[in-house]
PDB file of C-alpha atoms and ligand atoms in Angstrom:
ATOM      1  CA  MET A   1      12.721  -6.312   3.410  1.00 77.00           C
ATOM      2  CA  PHE A   2      10.896  -8.242   6.154  1.00 85.00           C
ATOM      3  CA  ASP A   3      14.087 -10.120   7.102  1.00 86.00           C
ATOM      4  CA  ASN A   4      12.953 -10.842  10.619  1.00 87.00           C
ATOM      5  CA  LEU A   5       9.601 -12.247   9.509  1.00 90.00           C
ATOM      6  CA  SER A   6      11.292 -14.328   6.819  1.00 90.00           C
ATOM      7  CA  ASP A   7      13.713 -15.802   9.365  1.00 90.00           C
ATOM      8  CA  LYS A   8      10.963 -16.650  11.818  1.00 90.00           C
ATOM      9  CA  LEU A   9       8.722 -18.257   9.214  1.00 90.00           C
ATOM     10  CA  ASP A  10      11.651 -20.199   7.900  1.00 89.00           C
ATOM     11  CA  LYS A  11      12.400 -21.494  11.395  1.00 88.00           C
ATOM     12  CA  ALA A  12       8.732 -22.306  12.015  1.00 88.00           C
ATOM     13  CA  LEU A  13       8.474 -24.363   8.847  1.00 85.00           C
ATOM     14  CA  HIS A  14      11.753 -26.086   9.568  1.00 83.00           C
ATOM     15  CA  ILE A  15      10.195 -27.718  12.602  1.00 76.00           C
ATOM     16  CA  LEU A  16       8.099 -29.768  10.192  1.00 76.00           C
ATOM     17  CA  LYS A  17      10.864 -30.445   7.742  1.00 74.00           C
ATOM     18  CA  GLY A  18      13.074 -31.726  10.530  1.00 71.00           C
ATOM     19  CA  HIS A  19      10.652 -34.369  11.794  1.00 66.00           C
ATOM     20  CA  GLY A  20      10.898 -37.903  10.514  1.00 63.00           C
ATOM     21  CA  GLN A  21       7.276 -38.524  11.190  1.00 67.00           C
ATOM     22  CA  ILE A  22       4.643 -35.872  10.737  1.00 71.00           C
ATOM     23  CA  THR A  23       1.869 -35.808  13.275  1.00 79.00           C
ATOM     24  CA  GLU A  24      -1.039 -33.550  14.023  1.00 81.00           C
ATOM     25  CA  VAL A  25       0.934 -32.289  16.970  1.00 83.00           C
ATOM     26  CA  ASN A  26       3.870 -30.992  14.998  1.00 81.00           C
ATOM     27  CA  VAL A  27       1.605 -29.487  12.333  1.00 85.00           C
ATOM     28  CA  ALA A  28      -0.133 -27.632  15.161  1.00 89.00           C
ATOM     29  CA  ASP A  29       3.242 -26.587  16.626  1.00 89.00           C
ATOM     30  CA  THR A  30       4.358 -25.286  13.266  1.00 90.00           C
ATOM     31  CA  LEU A  31       1.231 -23.232  12.822  1.00 93.00           C
ATOM     32  CA  LYS A  32       1.610 -21.820  16.300  1.00 94.00           C
ATOM     33  CA  GLU A  33       5.098 -20.633  15.375  1.00 93.00           C
ATOM     34  CA  VAL A  34       3.802 -19.209  12.090  1.00 94.00           C
ATOM     35  CA  ARG A  35       1.160 -17.306  14.023  1.00 96.00           C
ATOM     36  CA  ARG A  36       3.732 -16.010  16.470  1.00 95.00           C
ATOM     37  CA  ALA A  37       5.955 -14.864  13.597  1.00 94.00           C
ATOM     38  CA  LEU A  38       3.056 -12.941  12.048  1.00 95.00           C
ATOM     39  CA  VAL A  39       2.076 -11.281  15.318  1.00 94.00           C
ATOM     40  CA  ASP A  40       5.713 -10.327  15.920  1.00 93.00           C
ATOM     41  CA  ALA A  41       5.683  -8.722  12.491  1.00 92.00           C
ATOM     42  CA  ASP A  42       2.792  -6.479  13.654  1.00 91.00           C
ATOM     43  CA  VAL A  43       0.004  -8.453  12.075  1.00 93.00           C
ATOM     44  CA  ASN A  44      -3.155  -8.122  14.130  1.00 91.00           C
ATOM     45  CA  TYR A  45      -3.709 -11.205  16.327  1.00 92.00           C
ATOM     46  CA  LYS A  46      -7.135 -11.984  14.877  1.00 93.00           C
ATOM     47  CA  ILE A  47      -5.858 -11.840  11.310  1.00 95.00           C
ATOM     48  CA  ALA A  48      -2.922 -14.084  12.230  1.00 96.00           C
ATOM     49  CA  LYS A  49      -5.267 -16.548  13.920  1.00 96.00           C
ATOM     50  CA  ASN A  50      -7.635 -16.680  10.947  1.00 96.00           C
ATOM     51  CA  PHE A  51      -4.606 -17.121   8.739  1.00 96.00           C
ATOM     52  CA  THR A  52      -3.285 -20.183  10.553  1.00 96.00           C
ATOM     53  CA  ASN A  53      -6.776 -21.663  10.876  1.00 96.00           C
ATOM     54  CA  ALA A  54      -7.206 -21.393   7.111  1.00 95.00           C
ATOM     55  CA  VAL A  55      -3.816 -23.028   6.496  1.00 94.00           C
ATOM     56  CA  LYS A  56      -4.684 -25.783   8.980  1.00 91.00           C
ATOM     57  CA  GLU A  57      -7.957 -26.563   7.229  1.00 91.00           C
ATOM     58  CA  LYS A  58      -6.246 -26.747   3.872  1.00 90.00           C
ATOM     59  CA  ALA A  59      -3.439 -28.869   5.311  1.00 87.00           C
ATOM     60  CA  ILE A  60      -5.962 -31.365   6.640  1.00 84.00           C
ATOM     61  CA  GLY A  61      -8.004 -31.231   3.434  1.00 84.00           C
ATOM     62  CA  GLN A  62      -4.949 -31.882   1.310  1.00 81.00           C
ATOM     63  CA  GLY A  63      -3.727 -34.713   3.494  1.00 81.00           C
ATOM     64  CA  VAL A  64      -0.511 -33.092   4.674  1.00 78.00           C
ATOM     65  CA  LEU A  65       0.081 -35.953   7.104  1.00 76.00           C
ATOM     66  CA  LYS A  66       0.254 -38.461   4.287  1.00 79.00           C
ATOM     67  CA  ASP A  67       2.180 -36.298   1.864  1.00 75.00           C
ATOM     68  CA  LEU A  68       5.677 -37.462   0.933  1.00 73.00           C
ATOM     69  CA  LYS A  69       7.076 -33.983   1.474  1.00 78.00           C
ATOM     70  CA  PRO A  70       4.848 -32.431   4.118  1.00 79.00           C
ATOM     71  CA  GLY A  71       7.291 -29.607   4.826  1.00 80.00           C
ATOM     72  CA  GLN A  72       7.170 -28.460   1.229  1.00 82.00           C
ATOM     73  CA  LEU A  73       3.414 -28.751   1.094  1.00 84.00           C
ATOM     74  CA  MET A  74       3.120 -26.627   4.234  1.00 86.00           C
ATOM     75  CA  VAL A  75       5.419 -23.986   2.761  1.00 88.00           C
ATOM     76  CA  LYS A  76       3.220 -23.911  -0.327  1.00 91.00           C
ATOM     77  CA  LEU A  77       0.028 -23.630   1.715  1.00 92.00           C
ATOM     78  CA  VAL A  78       1.464 -20.803   3.816  1.00 93.00           C
ATOM     79  CA  LYS A  79       2.703 -19.026   0.684  1.00 94.00           C
ATOM     80  CA  ASP A  80      -0.680 -19.339  -1.037  1.00 95.00           C
ATOM     81  CA  GLU A  81      -2.496 -18.055   2.010  1.00 95.00           C
ATOM     82  CA  LEU A  82      -0.073 -15.139   2.374  1.00 95.00           C
ATOM     83  CA  THR A  83      -0.624 -14.247  -1.285  1.00 96.00           C
ATOM     84  CA  GLU A  84      -4.373 -14.362  -0.762  1.00 95.00           C
ATOM     85  CA  LEU A  85      -4.147 -12.246   2.387  1.00 95.00           C
ATOM     86  CA  MET A  86      -2.156  -9.584   0.535  1.00 95.00           C
ATOM     87  CA  GLY A  87      -4.756  -9.379  -2.209  1.00 94.00           C
ATOM     88  CA  GLY A  88      -4.299 -12.315  -4.558  1.00 93.00           C
ATOM     89  CA  ASP A  89      -3.855 -10.734  -7.980  1.00 93.00           C
ATOM     90  CA  THR A  90      -2.031  -7.569  -8.904  1.00 93.00           C
ATOM     91  CA  ALA A  91      -4.366  -4.570  -9.148  1.00 93.00           C
ATOM     92  CA  GLY A  92      -3.858  -1.872 -11.753  1.00 91.00           C
ATOM     93  CA  ILE A  93      -4.932   1.751 -11.658  1.00 95.00           C
ATOM     94  CA  ASN A  94      -7.824   3.193 -13.601  1.00 95.00           C
ATOM     95  CA  LEU A  95      -6.586   5.549 -16.293  1.00 94.00           C
ATOM     96  CA  SER A  96      -9.846   5.673 -18.222  1.00 92.00           C
ATOM     97  CA  GLY A  97     -10.759   9.362 -18.011  1.00 90.00           C
ATOM     98  CA  ASN A  98      -9.406  12.132 -20.178  1.00 92.00           C
ATOM     99  CA  PRO A  99      -7.843  13.446 -18.167  1.00 97.00           C
ATOM    100  CA  SER A 100      -7.824  10.627 -15.642  1.00 97.00           C
ATOM    101  CA  ILE A 101      -7.794  12.150 -12.218  1.00 98.00           C
ATOM    102  CA  ILE A 102      -5.830  10.545  -9.415  1.00 98.00           C
ATOM    103  CA  LEU A 103      -6.338  11.867  -5.899  1.00 98.00           C
ATOM    104  CA  MET A 104      -3.678  11.179  -3.298  1.00 98.00           C
ATOM    105  CA  SER A 105      -4.634  10.976   0.369  1.00 97.00           C
ATOM    106  CA  GLY A 106      -2.784  10.165   3.564  1.00 97.00           C
ATOM    107  CA  LEU A 107      -1.118  11.617   6.632  1.00 97.00           C
ATOM    108  CA  GLN A 108       1.675  14.171   6.517  1.00 95.00           C
ATOM    109  CA  GLY A 109       5.024  12.430   6.159  1.00 96.00           C
ATOM    110  CA  SER A 110       3.515   9.264   4.699  1.00 96.00           C
ATOM    111  CA  GLY A 111       5.247   9.934   1.397  1.00 97.00           C
ATOM    112  CA  LYS A 112       2.379  11.445  -0.636  1.00 97.00           C
ATOM    113  CA  THR A 113       4.390  14.127  -2.402  1.00 97.00           C
ATOM    114  CA  THR A 114       7.266  11.780  -3.147  1.00 98.00           C
ATOM    115  CA  PHE A 115       4.878   9.143  -4.431  1.00 98.00           C
ATOM    116  CA  SER A 116       2.941  11.657  -6.552  1.00 98.00           C
ATOM    117  CA  GLY A 117       6.236  12.393  -8.299  1.00 98.00           C
ATOM    118  CA  LYS A 118       7.129   8.720  -8.609  1.00 98.00           C
ATOM    119  CA  LEU A 119       3.739   7.925 -10.115  1.00 98.00           C
ATOM    120  CA  ALA A 120       3.943  10.830 -12.571  1.00 98.00           C
ATOM    121  CA  ASN A 121       7.383   9.650 -13.607  1.00 98.00           C
ATOM    122  CA  TYR A 122       6.201   6.038 -13.906  1.00 98.00           C
ATOM    123  CA  LEU A 123       3.188   6.991 -16.041  1.00 97.00           C
ATOM    124  CA  LYS A 124       5.281   9.263 -18.206  1.00 97.00           C
ATOM    125  CA  THR A 125       8.019   6.726 -18.911  1.00 94.00           C
ATOM    126  CA  LYS A 126       6.135   3.406 -18.834  1.00 87.00           C
ATOM    127  CA  LYS A 127       2.725   4.402 -20.136  1.00 86.00           C
ATOM    128  CA  THR A 128       3.708   7.393 -22.308  1.00 88.00           C
ATOM    129  CA  LYS A 129       1.213   9.617 -20.521  1.00 96.00           C
ATOM    130  CA  LYS A 130       1.414  13.373 -20.100  1.00 97.00           C
ATOM    131  CA  PRO A 131       0.756  13.939 -16.400  1.00 98.00           C
ATOM    132  CA  LEU A 132       0.123  17.156 -14.509  1.00 98.00           C
ATOM    133  CA  LEU A 133       1.004  17.333 -10.822  1.00 98.00           C
ATOM    134  CA  VAL A 134      -1.222  19.523  -8.645  1.00 98.00           C
ATOM    135  CA  ALA A 135      -0.260  21.043  -5.285  1.00 98.00           C
ATOM    136  CA  CYS A 136      -3.351  21.243  -3.095  1.00 96.00           C
ATOM    137  CA  ASP A 137      -1.685  21.681   0.302  1.00 94.00           C
ATOM    138  CA  VAL A 138      -2.841  25.190   1.199  1.00 92.00           C
ATOM    139  CA  TYR A 139      -1.286  25.151   4.676  1.00 92.00           C
ATOM    140  CA  ARG A 140       2.361  24.420   4.043  1.00 91.00           C
ATOM    141  CA  PRO A 141       4.055  26.516   1.346  1.00 93.00           C
ATOM    142  CA  ALA A 142       7.056  24.202   1.737  1.00 94.00           C
ATOM    143  CA  ALA A 143       4.916  21.318   0.495  1.00 95.00           C
ATOM    144  CA  ILE A 144       4.137  23.257  -2.695  1.00 96.00           C
ATOM    145  CA  ASP A 145       7.833  24.025  -3.183  1.00 97.00           C
ATOM    146  CA  GLN A 146       8.655  20.348  -2.616  1.00 97.00           C
ATOM    147  CA  LEU A 147       6.269  19.280  -5.371  1.00 98.00           C
ATOM    148  CA  HIS A 148       7.894  21.822  -7.722  1.00 98.00           C
ATOM    149  CA  VAL A 149      11.313  20.372  -6.945  1.00 98.00           C
ATOM    150  CA  VAL A 150       9.989  16.888  -7.706  1.00 98.00           C
ATOM    151  CA  GLY A 151       8.310  18.091 -10.922  1.00 98.00           C
ATOM    152  CA  ASP A 152      11.516  19.779 -12.122  1.00 98.00           C
ATOM    153  CA  GLN A 153      13.453  16.618 -11.386  1.00 97.00           C
ATOM    154  CA  ILE A 154      11.243  14.423 -13.552  1.00 98.00           C
ATOM    155  CA  GLY A 155      10.274  17.009 -16.163  1.00 98.00           C
ATOM    156  CA  VAL A 156       6.570  17.096 -15.266  1.00 98.00           C
ATOM    157  CA  GLU A 157       4.588  20.333 -15.022  1.00 98.00           C
ATOM    158  CA  VAL A 158       3.281  21.307 -11.579  1.00 98.00           C
ATOM    159  CA  PHE A 159       0.103  23.353 -11.139  1.00 98.00           C
ATOM    160  CA  SER A 160      -0.009  25.463  -7.976  1.00 97.00           C
ATOM    161  CA  ASP A 161      -1.419  28.724  -6.673  1.00 96.00           C
ATOM    162  CA  LYS A 162       0.075  29.918  -3.402  1.00 93.00           C
ATOM    163  CA  GLU A 163      -2.466  32.772  -3.097  1.00 95.00           C
ATOM    164  CA  ASN A 164      -5.459  30.464  -3.314  1.00 96.00           C
ATOM    165  CA  LYS A 165      -6.482  28.900  -0.001  1.00 95.00           C
ATOM    166  CA  ASN A 166      -9.289  26.780  -1.403  1.00 97.00           C
ATOM    167  CA  PRO A 167      -8.063  23.302  -2.385  1.00 97.00           C
ATOM    168  CA  VAL A 168     -11.276  22.408  -4.204  1.00 97.00           C
ATOM    169  CA  ASP A 169     -10.929  25.501  -6.376  1.00 98.00           C
ATOM    170  CA  ILE A 170      -7.248  24.766  -7.060  1.00 98.00           C
ATOM    171  CA  ALA A 171      -8.107  21.202  -8.092  1.00 98.00           C
ATOM    172  CA  GLN A 172     -10.856  22.386 -10.443  1.00 98.00           C
ATOM    173  CA  LYS A 173      -8.610  25.008 -12.018  1.00 98.00           C
ATOM    174  CA  ALA A 174      -5.876  22.416 -12.428  1.00 98.00           C
ATOM    175  CA  ILE A 175      -8.243  20.065 -14.242  1.00 98.00           C
ATOM    176  CA  ALA A 176      -9.323  22.883 -16.583  1.00 98.00           C
ATOM    177  CA  HIS A 177      -5.645  23.677 -17.175  1.00 98.00           C
ATOM    178  CA  ALA A 178      -4.943  20.004 -17.932  1.00 98.00           C
ATOM    179  CA  LYS A 179      -7.750  19.898 -20.494  1.00 98.00           C
ATOM    180  CA  GLN A 180      -6.473  23.022 -22.221  1.00 98.00           C
ATOM    181  CA  ASN A 181      -2.915  21.798 -22.327  1.00 98.00           C
ATOM    182  CA  GLY A 182      -3.303  18.178 -23.322  1.00 97.00           C
ATOM    183  CA  HIS A 183      -2.455  16.549 -19.981  1.00 98.00           C
ATOM    184  CA  ASN A 184      -4.196  13.183 -19.885  1.00 97.00           C
ATOM    185  CA  VAL A 185      -3.453  12.401 -16.229  1.00 98.00           C
ATOM    186  CA  VAL A 186      -3.890  14.758 -13.281  1.00 98.00           C
ATOM    187  CA  ILE A 187      -2.285  13.747  -9.987  1.00 98.00           C
ATOM    188  CA  ILE A 188      -3.554  15.759  -7.042  1.00 98.00           C
ATOM    189  CA  ASP A 189      -1.349  15.925  -3.962  1.00 98.00           C
ATOM    190  CA  THR A 190      -3.373  16.956  -0.909  1.00 96.00           C
ATOM    191  CA  ALA A 191      -2.606  18.260   2.584  1.00 93.00           C
ATOM    192  CA  GLY A 192      -2.087  15.711   5.311  1.00 91.00           C
ATOM    193  CA  ARG A 193      -1.893  16.143   9.074  1.00 89.00           C
ATOM    194  CA  LEU A 194       0.227  14.296  11.583  1.00 87.00           C
ATOM    195  CA  ALA A 195      -2.786  12.340  12.800  1.00 88.00           C
ATOM    196  CA  VAL A 196      -6.295  11.654  11.562  1.00 88.00           C
ATOM    197  CA  ASP A 197      -8.497  14.669  12.301  1.00 91.00           C
ATOM    198  CA  GLU A 198     -11.922  15.883  11.303  1.00 92.00           C
ATOM    199  CA  ALA A 199     -10.837  18.994   9.393  1.00 91.00           C
ATOM    200  CA  MET A 200      -8.470  17.003   7.169  1.00 92.00           C
ATOM    201  CA  MET A 201     -11.127  14.386   6.468  1.00 94.00           C
ATOM    202  CA  LYS A 202     -13.715  17.065   5.664  1.00 95.00           C
ATOM    203  CA  GLU A 203     -11.340  18.777   3.260  1.00 95.00           C
ATOM    204  CA  ILE A 204     -10.244  15.661   1.373  1.00 96.00           C
ATOM    205  CA  SER A 205     -13.804  14.428   1.256  1.00 97.00           C
ATOM    206  CA  GLU A 206     -14.931  17.733  -0.320  1.00 97.00           C
ATOM    207  CA  ILE A 207     -12.200  17.531  -2.940  1.00 97.00           C
ATOM    208  CA  HIS A 208     -13.143  13.916  -3.586  1.00 98.00           C
ATOM    209  CA  GLN A 209     -16.845  14.646  -3.984  1.00 97.00           C
ATOM    210  CA  THR A 210     -16.336  17.649  -6.228  1.00 97.00           C
ATOM    211  CA  ILE A 211     -13.767  16.315  -8.656  1.00 97.00           C
ATOM    212  CA  GLN A 212     -14.896  12.658  -8.680  1.00 97.00           C
ATOM    213  CA  PRO A 213     -11.503  11.132  -9.370  1.00 98.00           C
ATOM    214  CA  GLN A 214     -11.134   7.893 -11.345  1.00 97.00           C
ATOM    215  CA  GLU A 215      -8.662   6.735  -8.760  1.00 98.00           C
ATOM    216  CA  THR A 216      -8.308   7.673  -5.101  1.00 98.00           C
ATOM    217  CA  LEU A 217      -5.138   6.352  -3.560  1.00 98.00           C
ATOM    218  CA  PHE A 218      -4.291   6.171   0.105  1.00 98.00           C
ATOM    219  CA  VAL A 219      -0.597   6.514   0.903  1.00 98.00           C
ATOM    220  CA  VAL A 220       0.747   5.005   4.108  1.00 96.00           C
ATOM    221  CA  ASP A 221       4.134   4.564   5.702  1.00 95.00           C
ATOM    222  CA  ALA A 222       4.756   0.829   6.187  1.00 93.00           C
ATOM    223  CA  MET A 223       7.056   1.588   9.115  1.00 92.00           C
ATOM    224  CA  THR A 224       4.063   2.634  11.235  1.00 91.00           C
ATOM    225  CA  GLY A 225       2.975  -1.007  11.649  1.00 87.00           C
ATOM    226  CA  GLN A 226      -0.482  -1.515  13.129  1.00 88.00           C
ATOM    227  CA  ASP A 227      -1.099   2.246  13.025  1.00 91.00           C
ATOM    228  CA  ALA A 228      -0.905   2.015   9.248  1.00 93.00           C
ATOM    229  CA  VAL A 229      -3.894  -0.299   9.328  1.00 93.00           C
ATOM    230  CA  ASN A 230      -5.878   1.973  11.668  1.00 94.00           C
ATOM    231  CA  THR A 231      -5.163   5.016   9.526  1.00 96.00           C
ATOM    232  CA  ALA A 232      -6.184   3.116   6.402  1.00 96.00           C
ATOM    233  CA  LYS A 233      -9.471   2.247   8.034  1.00 96.00           C
ATOM    234  CA  ALA A 234     -10.164   5.879   8.997  1.00 95.00           C
ATOM    235  CA  PHE A 235      -9.471   7.157   5.462  1.00 97.00           C
ATOM    236  CA  ASN A 236     -11.402   4.346   3.833  1.00 97.00           C
ATOM    237  CA  ASP A 237     -14.469   5.056   5.972  1.00 96.00           C
ATOM    238  CA  VAL A 238     -14.561   8.588   4.547  1.00 96.00           C
ATOM    239  CA  LEU A 239     -13.211   8.140   1.011  1.00 97.00           C
ATOM    240  CA  ASN A 240     -13.910   4.538   0.087  1.00 97.00           C
ATOM    241  CA  PHE A 241     -10.582   4.737  -1.724  1.00 98.00           C
ATOM    242  CA  ASP A 242      -9.527   2.474  -4.606  1.00 98.00           C
ATOM    243  CA  GLY A 243      -6.111   1.368  -3.535  1.00 97.00           C
ATOM    244  CA  VAL A 244      -3.250   1.605  -1.094  1.00 97.00           C
ATOM    245  CA  ILE A 245       0.298   2.785  -1.649  1.00 97.00           C
ATOM    246  CA  LEU A 246       2.689   1.359   0.900  1.00 96.00           C
ATOM    247  CA  THR A 247       5.815   3.486   1.222  1.00 97.00           C
ATOM    248  CA  LYS A 248       9.184   3.029   2.915  1.00 95.00           C
ATOM    249  CA  LEU A 249       9.279  -0.706   2.407  1.00 93.00           C
ATOM    250  CA  ASP A 250      13.034  -0.268   2.015  1.00 92.00           C
ATOM    251  CA  GLY A 251      13.319   0.497   5.737  1.00 86.00           C
ATOM    252  CA  ASP A 252      13.353  -2.161   8.428  1.00 82.00           C
ATOM    253  CA  THR A 253       9.584  -2.450   8.539  1.00 85.00           C
ATOM    254  CA  ARG A 254       8.312  -5.620  10.137  1.00 87.00           C
ATOM    255  CA  GLY A 255       5.831  -6.145   7.336  1.00 87.00           C
ATOM    256  CA  GLY A 256       2.592  -6.223   9.295  1.00 90.00           C
ATOM    257  CA  ALA A 257       1.006  -3.406   7.300  1.00 89.00           C
ATOM    258  CA  ALA A 258       1.642  -5.101   3.957  1.00 88.00           C
ATOM    259  CA  ILE A 259       0.119  -8.302   5.246  1.00 91.00           C
ATOM    260  CA  SER A 260      -2.916  -6.885   7.078  1.00 93.00           C
ATOM    261  CA  ILE A 261      -4.193  -3.860   5.152  1.00 94.00           C
ATOM    262  CA  LYS A 262      -6.045  -5.737   2.443  1.00 93.00           C
ATOM    263  CA  SER A 263      -8.016  -7.847   4.868  1.00 91.00           C
ATOM    264  CA  VAL A 264      -8.985  -4.845   7.016  1.00 93.00           C
ATOM    265  CA  VAL A 265     -10.131  -2.401   4.319  1.00 96.00           C
ATOM    266  CA  ASN A 266     -10.627  -4.861   1.473  1.00 96.00           C
ATOM    267  CA  LYS A 267      -8.741  -2.634  -0.948  1.00 96.00           C
ATOM    268  CA  PRO A 268      -5.651  -3.752  -2.823  1.00 96.00           C
ATOM    269  CA  ILE A 269      -2.137  -2.478  -2.356  1.00 96.00           C
ATOM    270  CA  LYS A 270      -1.340  -1.124  -5.817  1.00 97.00           C
ATOM    271  CA  PHE A 271       2.205   0.192  -5.579  1.00 97.00           C
ATOM    272  CA  ILE A 272       5.021   0.168  -3.081  1.00 97.00           C
ATOM    273  CA  GLY A 273       7.681   2.790  -2.427  1.00 97.00           C
ATOM    274  CA  THR A 274      11.153   1.418  -1.883  1.00 96.00           C
ATOM    275  CA  GLY A 275      13.322   4.497  -1.485  1.00 97.00           C
ATOM    276  CA  GLU A 276      13.498   8.269  -1.771  1.00 97.00           C
ATOM    277  CA  LYS A 277      14.485   8.373  -5.438  1.00 97.00           C
ATOM    278  CA  MET A 278      11.900   8.897  -8.173  1.00 98.00           C
ATOM    279  CA  GLU A 279      12.612   5.448  -9.611  1.00 97.00           C
ATOM    280  CA  ALA A 280      11.955   3.679  -6.293  1.00 98.00           C
ATOM    281  CA  ILE A 281       8.419   2.597  -7.162  1.00 98.00           C
ATOM    282  CA  ASP A 282       7.171  -0.933  -7.831  1.00 96.00           C
ATOM    283  CA  VAL A 283       3.845  -2.395  -8.821  1.00 97.00           C
ATOM    284  CA  PHE A 284       2.754  -4.559  -5.898  1.00 96.00           C
ATOM    285  CA  HIS A 285       2.586  -8.264  -6.713  1.00 96.00           C
ATOM    286  CA  PRO A 286       1.146 -10.248  -3.758  1.00 96.00           C
ATOM    287  CA  SER A 287       2.611 -13.564  -4.930  1.00 95.00           C
ATOM    288  CA  ARG A 288       6.079 -12.135  -5.486  1.00 94.00           C
ATOM    289  CA  MET A 289       5.951 -10.532  -2.060  1.00 92.00           C
ATOM    290  CA  ALA A 290       4.920 -13.862  -0.513  1.00 94.00           C
ATOM    291  CA  ASP A 291       7.817 -15.563  -2.341  1.00 92.00           C
ATOM    292  CA  ARG A 292      10.141 -12.958  -0.953  1.00 89.00           C
ATOM    293  CA  ILE A 293       8.865 -13.333   2.592  1.00 89.00           C
ATOM    294  CA  LEU A 294       9.112 -17.109   2.508  1.00 86.00           C
ATOM    295  CA  GLY A 295      12.535 -17.044   0.853  1.00 76.00           C
TER     296      GLY A 295
HETATM  297  P1  GDP B 301       4.089  13.738   2.533  1.00 91.27           P
HETATM  298  O1  GDP B 301       4.120  14.669   3.709  1.00 91.27           O
HETATM  299  O2  GDP B 301       3.062  12.670   2.699  1.00 91.27           O
HETATM  300  O3  GDP B 301       3.969  14.441   1.227  1.00 91.27           O
HETATM  301  O4  GDP B 301       5.485  12.952   2.557  1.00 91.27           O
HETATM  302  P2  GDP B 301       6.822  13.190   1.708  1.00 91.27           P
HETATM  303  O5  GDP B 301       6.631  12.768   0.296  1.00 91.27           O
HETATM  304  O6  GDP B 301       7.319  14.563   1.949  1.00 91.27           O
HETATM  305  O7  GDP B 301       7.784  12.125   2.379  1.00 91.27           O
HETATM  306  C1  GDP B 301       8.207  12.211   3.717  1.00 91.27           C
HETATM  307  C2  GDP B 301       9.638  11.682   3.820  1.00 91.27           C
HETATM  308  O8  GDP B 301       9.657  10.299   3.507  1.00 91.27           O
HETATM  309  C3  GDP B 301      10.598  12.342   2.836  1.00 91.27           C
HETATM  310  O9  GDP B 301      11.825  12.543   3.493  1.00 91.27           O
HETATM  311  C4  GDP B 301      10.728  11.321   1.723  1.00 91.27           C
HETATM  312  O10 GDP B 301      11.976  11.396   1.066  1.00 91.27           O
HETATM  313  C5  GDP B 301      10.590  10.028   2.482  1.00 91.27           C
HETATM  314  N1  GDP B 301      10.069   8.926   1.657  1.00 91.27           N
HETATM  315  C6  GDP B 301       8.960   8.890   0.886  1.00 91.27           C
HETATM  316  N2  GDP B 301       8.782   7.680   0.321  1.00 91.27           N
HETATM  317  C7  GDP B 301       9.818   6.909   0.738  1.00 91.27           C
HETATM  318  C8  GDP B 301      10.201   5.538   0.504  1.00 91.27           C
HETATM  319  O11 GDP B 301       9.555   4.753  -0.189  1.00 91.27           O
HETATM  320  N3  GDP B 301      11.345   5.120   1.144  1.00 91.27           N
HETATM  321  C9  GDP B 301      12.080   5.955   1.942  1.00 91.27           C
HETATM  322  N4  GDP B 301      13.175   5.443   2.536  1.00 91.27           N
HETATM  323  N5  GDP B 301      11.733   7.216   2.182  1.00 91.27           N
HETATM  324  C10 GDP B 301      10.639   7.709   1.594  1.00 91.27           C
END
């Protein structure tokens, strides 16, 4: 995960470690390399620039030039700033309702259906919940079948109605079904398109307004780099969602999405997807991710 970024940051910080005497010039050089590494990893230039400016200010404030181990101090400052950029603390999901309703949003192919299954499985095994999965994609029958396959795999009931072409109605019926059958979590998988479009936004926004979920999650493929950030912004403008799910972090993503999303939409990354299997789900810990990136 993020091997290229890790290598580059490591090299950038080595410049400092290698110098006998630390000067303002080589601190500046180091930060320039850090910035370059971030931009290469698909982090927006402005975010990368703000990032290195913040590290520079702290480095000056903490007297990096006089520190006995300036290299180590710089690594710590970069790590702290990276943690902050990715959201600081770990954010949980709101399971307060009965049932608690979780609405999944995102583009087609982002990993919504897979993640809906992973989350149901996670809640069932780790939190002893009784989830219900709901298929609200009224355009692609294959998507409904896919959710049934996932549900069978993890032993979680799936609510669907292939004859019904009204996703709001399906969601409402599913919630009624959950109440009658003792499901305390309802996870609603919605239709996505290949790109952001008005009809999709109108539909998800209607579902959102009608069912008033406790938790609206936006699922995005980390491999799409800066596009992931743009898509997040478009969905957040309409849904004001509660959290981000970053999928496919097991691929050779450059990491830009993980680093930038929080600062663009000001919503935390809550979980990450690290594979196709139902168990490939992790709670997102900004500090652990920063540790991983900085090796
Ligand atoms: P949806 O259209 O948003 O519902 O997306 P899907 O859940 O169907 O996922 C699209 C593809 O991405 C499928 O082939 C999934 O197996 C795959 N996928 C989903 N999440 C991950 C992940 O975290 N890692 C990897 N490698 N593949 C994933």
